[in-house]
Amino acid sequence: MKRTILSIGGLLLGTTLAFAQANILPAKAQSKAIIITGATIHVGNGQVISNGYIAFDKGKITAIGEGAGPATGYETINATGKQIYPGFIAPITTLGLIEVESGARGTVDDEETGELNPHVRSIIAYNTDSKVIPTVRSNGILLAQPVPSGGLIPGESSVVQLDAWNWEDAAYKTDIAIHLNWPSAVPARRRGPAAPGVQAETPAERAQKAIDALTRLFTEAKAYGEGAKPATSNLRLEAMKGLFNGSKKLFINADAAKQIMQAVAFAKQFGVQAVIVGGKEAYLVTETLKENNVPVILRETQTLPDKDEDDVYLPYKMPKILQDAGVLYGLTGTGFWRQRNLPFEAGEAVGYGLSKEQAVSMITLNNAKILGIDKTTGSLEVGKDATLFISAGDALDMISLKVETAFIQGRSINLDNLHKQLYRKFSEKYGLKAD
């Protein structure tokens, strides 16, 4: 049987290593100008180029168009009959922060103790050696936003590119957002009776108490940012200065219509730019979202609605509803390893009114706009990063998606992963031909 030889960082390794634990080296910087020809190019902004070419050098796109393109000066990749897409972007994820979800606490590093932690930076906990990351990028997800969790304000997040030696190397744009879990007045589950003589708070009282704490913190932070530089820095308030000067956004987890309305009003009160995360009832408040220029990052489409009386297909239809309402929207998956299903979550919306190119934009340019990185990535345009991939088929279809080649800032990344290695290992054992 013919064995598969891996090409890792330009080095050929034997099958002994190929069948071992994942040992994938980050790619080296682009050394030769490259042109990909003959493909159908999904630009990411709604445009499609048939029989197109895309050229890039030193990590940046230098030319794109229909036809053969420049004839000399490039290393040519023939992609006739294949599809080219911008690298998909996964916002709001714990990718790189969690390795094993349950039963292995030492592999979970996504939250700190306390309720108000705007100064906690998730980027420094990001693990570039995660075995999950290669499985995600094998489906075209090349950029992500690892976010903290827990408490009212879990911390701040950055955008990373998914091929790096360490978190400093991975950082694409640092400290872009502070995250807030908007208080809910929904009754919490209680494990047993209240203590004797203790007057329990009502859900509404508990939520209002939390909102009051947030109001005090934001009032102090705004005054801190506007005042003279103090002799002693306050780390919490220092981290929040970016919210008031426009360099950071406030990502607010809110699902219910009332929560969303309260969150938008809160952000407006303090003059900060808000992003709603989740937004299960965003369809009820689209006018408010559009009027206040507040985008929404939806959490998966392949799910059921919260309320029995809701249309069972509502999660599938939500992107189309927001599209028609003129609200900027993006999409994320669930957790960390399930982010590899992000393109299929986007594809689900195509069957419920969204066009295929709108679905592509949802996880490329739309997500890039919301994260504030659209000037350099999210679509395939001259001057932007050459972060893209070639698929043998439709990337939004789990049957036809087959990422054959991928580039991050012009670097040809290794698409091997532990799953593929295990497949080859046991194919070898049982004398089967591994693809």
Coordinates of N, CA and C in Angstrom, one line a residue, residues 107-192:
T107 N -7.2 21.8 31.5 CA -7.2 22.2 30.1 C -8.2 23.3 29.8
V108 N -8.8 23.8 30.9 CA -9.8 24.8 30.7 C -9.3 26.2 31.3
D109 N -9.2 27.2 30.5 CA -8.7 28.5 31.0 C -9.4 29.6 30.3
D110 N -10.7 29.7 30.6 CA -11.5 30.7 29.9 C -12.2 31.7 30.9
E111 N -11.9 31.6 32.2 CA -12.5 32.6 33.1 C -11.7 32.8 34.4
E112 N -12.0 33.9 35.0 CA -11.4 34.3 36.3 C -12.5 34.4 37.3
T113 N -12.1 34.4 38.6 CA -13.1 34.6 39.7 C -13.5 36.1 39.7
G114 N -14.7 36.3 40.2 CA -15.1 37.7 40.3 C -16.1 38.0 39.3
E115 N -16.9 39.1 39.5 CA -17.9 39.5 38.6 C -17.5 40.6 37.5
L116 N -16.6 41.5 37.9 CA -16.2 42.6 37.1 C -14.7 42.5 36.8
N117 N -14.4 42.0 35.6 CA -13.0 41.8 35.2 C -12.7 42.3 33.8
P118 N -12.9 43.6 33.6 CA -12.7 44.1 32.2 C -11.2 44.1 31.9
H119 N -10.3 43.9 32.9 CA -8.9 44.0 32.6 C -8.3 42.6 32.3
V120 N -9.1 41.5 32.3 CA -8.6 40.2 32.1 C -8.5 40.0 30.5
R121 N -7.3 39.7 30.1 CA -7.1 39.5 28.6 C -7.0 38.1 28.2
S122 N -8.0 37.7 27.4 CA -8.1 36.3 27.0 C -6.9 35.9 26.1
I123 N -6.3 36.8 25.4 CA -5.3 36.5 24.4 C -4.1 35.9 25.1
I124 N -3.7 36.2 26.3 CA -2.5 35.6 27.0 C -2.8 34.2 27.4
A125 N -4.0 33.7 27.4 CA -4.3 32.3 27.8 C -4.5 31.5 26.5
Y126 N -4.4 32.1 25.3 CA -4.7 31.4 24.1 C -3.5 30.4 23.8
N127 N -3.9 29.2 23.6 CA -3.0 28.1 23.4 C -2.8 27.7 21.9
T128 N -1.7 28.1 21.3 CA -1.5 27.8 19.9 C -1.2 26.4 19.6
D129 N -0.9 25.6 20.7 CA -0.6 24.2 20.5 C -1.8 23.3 20.6
S130 N -3.0 23.9 20.7 CA -4.2 23.1 20.9 C -4.4 22.2 19.7
K131 N -4.7 20.9 19.9 CA -5.0 20.0 18.9 C -6.3 20.2 18.2
V132 N -7.1 21.1 18.7 CA -8.4 21.4 18.1 C -8.3 22.4 17.0
I133 N -7.3 23.3 17.1 CA -7.2 24.3 16.1 C -7.0 23.8 14.7
P134 N -6.1 22.8 14.4 CA -5.9 22.3 13.1 C -7.2 21.7 12.5
T135 N -8.1 21.1 13.4 CA -9.3 20.5 12.9 C -10.3 21.6 12.4
V136 N -10.2 22.7 13.1 CA -11.1 23.8 12.7 C -10.7 24.5 11.4
R137 N -9.4 24.7 11.3 CA -8.9 25.4 10.1 C -9.0 24.5 8.8
S138 N -9.1 23.2 9.1 CA -9.2 22.2 8.0 C -10.5 22.4 7.2
N139 N -11.5 23.1 7.9 CA -12.7 23.5 7.2 C -12.8 24.9 6.8
G140 N -11.7 25.6 6.7 CA -11.6 27.0 6.2 C -11.7 28.1 7.2
I141 N -11.8 27.8 8.5 CA -11.8 28.8 9.5 C -10.3 29.2 9.8
L142 N -10.0 30.4 9.4 CA -8.5 30.8 9.5 C -8.3 31.9 10.5
L143 N -9.4 32.6 11.0 CA -9.2 33.6 12.0 C -10.3 33.4 13.1
A144 N -10.0 33.8 14.3 CA -11.0 33.5 15.4 C -10.8 34.6 16.4
Q145 N -11.9 34.7 17.3 CA -11.9 35.7 18.4 C -12.1 34.9 19.7
P146 N -11.0 34.4 20.4 CA -11.2 33.7 21.6 C -11.7 34.7 22.7
V147 N -12.8 34.3 23.4 CA -13.4 35.3 24.4 C -13.4 34.6 25.8
P148 N -13.3 35.4 26.8 CA -13.5 34.9 28.2 C -14.9 34.7 28.5
S149 N -15.2 34.1 29.6 CA -16.6 33.9 30.1 C -16.6 34.0 31.6
G150 N -17.9 34.0 32.2 CA -18.0 34.1 33.6 C -18.2 35.5 34.2
G151 N -19.1 35.7 35.0 CA -19.3 37.0 35.7 C -20.1 38.0 34.8
L152 N -20.3 39.2 35.3 CA -20.9 40.2 34.6 C -20.1 40.7 33.4
I153 N -18.8 41.0 33.7 CA -17.8 41.4 32.7 C -16.7 40.4 32.8
P154 N -16.6 39.5 31.9 CA -15.6 38.4 31.9 C -14.2 38.9 31.5
G155 N -14.1 40.0 30.7 CA -12.8 40.4 30.3 C -12.8 41.0 28.9
E156 N -11.6 41.0 28.2 CA -11.5 41.5 26.9 C -10.9 40.5 26.0
S157 N -11.2 40.7 24.7 CA -10.8 39.7 23.7 C -10.0 40.3 22.5
S158 N -9.3 39.5 21.8 CA -8.5 39.8 20.6 C -8.8 38.9 19.5
V159 N -8.4 39.3 18.3 CA -8.5 38.4 17.1 C -7.2 37.7 16.9
V160 N -7.3 36.4 16.6 CA -6.0 35.6 16.3 C -6.1 35.0 14.9
Q161 N -5.0 34.8 14.3 CA -4.9 34.0 13.1 C -4.4 32.6 13.5
L162 N -5.0 31.6 12.9 CA -4.9 30.2 13.4 C -3.7 29.4 12.9
D163 N -2.5 30.0 12.8 CA -1.3 29.3 12.5 C -0.2 30.1 13.1
A164 N 0.3 29.7 14.3 CA 1.2 30.5 15.0 C 2.0 29.7 16.0
W165 N 3.2 30.2 16.4 CA 4.0 29.6 17.4 C 3.5 29.8 18.9
N166 N 3.1 31.0 19.1 CA 2.6 31.4 20.4 C 1.6 32.5 20.3
W167 N 1.0 33.0 21.5 CA -0.1 33.9 21.4 C 0.4 35.3 20.8
E168 N 1.6 35.6 21.1 CA 2.1 36.9 20.5 C 2.1 36.8 19.0
D169 N 2.6 35.7 18.5 CA 2.6 35.4 17.0 C 1.2 35.3 16.4
A170 N 0.3 34.8 17.2 CA -1.1 34.6 16.7 C -1.9 35.9 16.7
A171 N -1.5 36.8 17.5 CA -2.3 38.0 17.6 C -2.5 38.8 16.3
Y172 N -3.7 38.9 15.9 CA -4.0 39.7 14.6 C -4.4 41.1 14.9
K173 N -5.3 41.3 15.9 CA -5.6 42.6 16.4 C -6.0 42.4 17.9
T174 N -5.2 43.1 18.7 CA -5.4 42.8 20.2 C -6.3 43.8 20.8
D175 N -7.0 43.2 21.9 CA -7.8 44.0 22.8 C -8.9 44.8 22.1
I176 N -9.7 44.2 21.2 CA -10.6 44.9 20.4 C -12.0 45.1 21.1
A177 N -12.2 44.3 22.2 CA -13.6 44.3 22.8 C -13.6 44.0 24.2
I178 N -14.5 44.5 25.0 CA -14.8 44.1 26.3 C -16.2 43.4 26.3
H179 N -16.3 42.3 27.1 CA -17.5 41.5 27.0 C -18.4 41.7 28.3
L180 N -19.7 41.7 28.1 CA -20.6 42.0 29.1 C -21.8 41.0 29.0
N181 N -22.1 40.3 30.1 CA -23.3 39.4 30.1 C -24.4 40.2 30.7
W182 N -25.4 40.6 29.9 CA -26.4 41.5 30.4 C -27.3 40.7 31.4
P183 N -27.6 41.4 32.6 CA -28.4 40.7 33.6 C -29.7 40.3 33.1
S184 N -30.2 39.1 33.6 CA -31.5 38.6 33.2 C -32.4 38.5 34.4
A185 N -33.7 38.9 34.2 CA -34.6 38.8 35.3 C -35.4 37.5 35.3
V186 N -34.9 36.5 34.5 CA -35.5 35.2 34.5 C -35.1 34.5 35.8
P187 N -36.1 33.8 36.5 CA -35.8 33.2 37.8 C -34.7 32.1 37.6
A188 N -33.7 32.1 38.5 CA -32.6 31.1 38.5 C -33.1 29.9 39.2
R189 N -32.5 28.8 38.8 CA -32.8 27.5 39.4 C -32.2 27.5 40.8
R190 N -33.0 27.0 41.8 CA -32.5 26.9 43.2 C -32.3 25.4 43.6
R191 N -31.2 25.1 44.2 CA -30.9 23.8 44.7 C -31.3 23.7 46.1
G192 N -32.6 23.7 46.5 CA -33.0 23.5 47.8 C -33.6 24.8 48.4

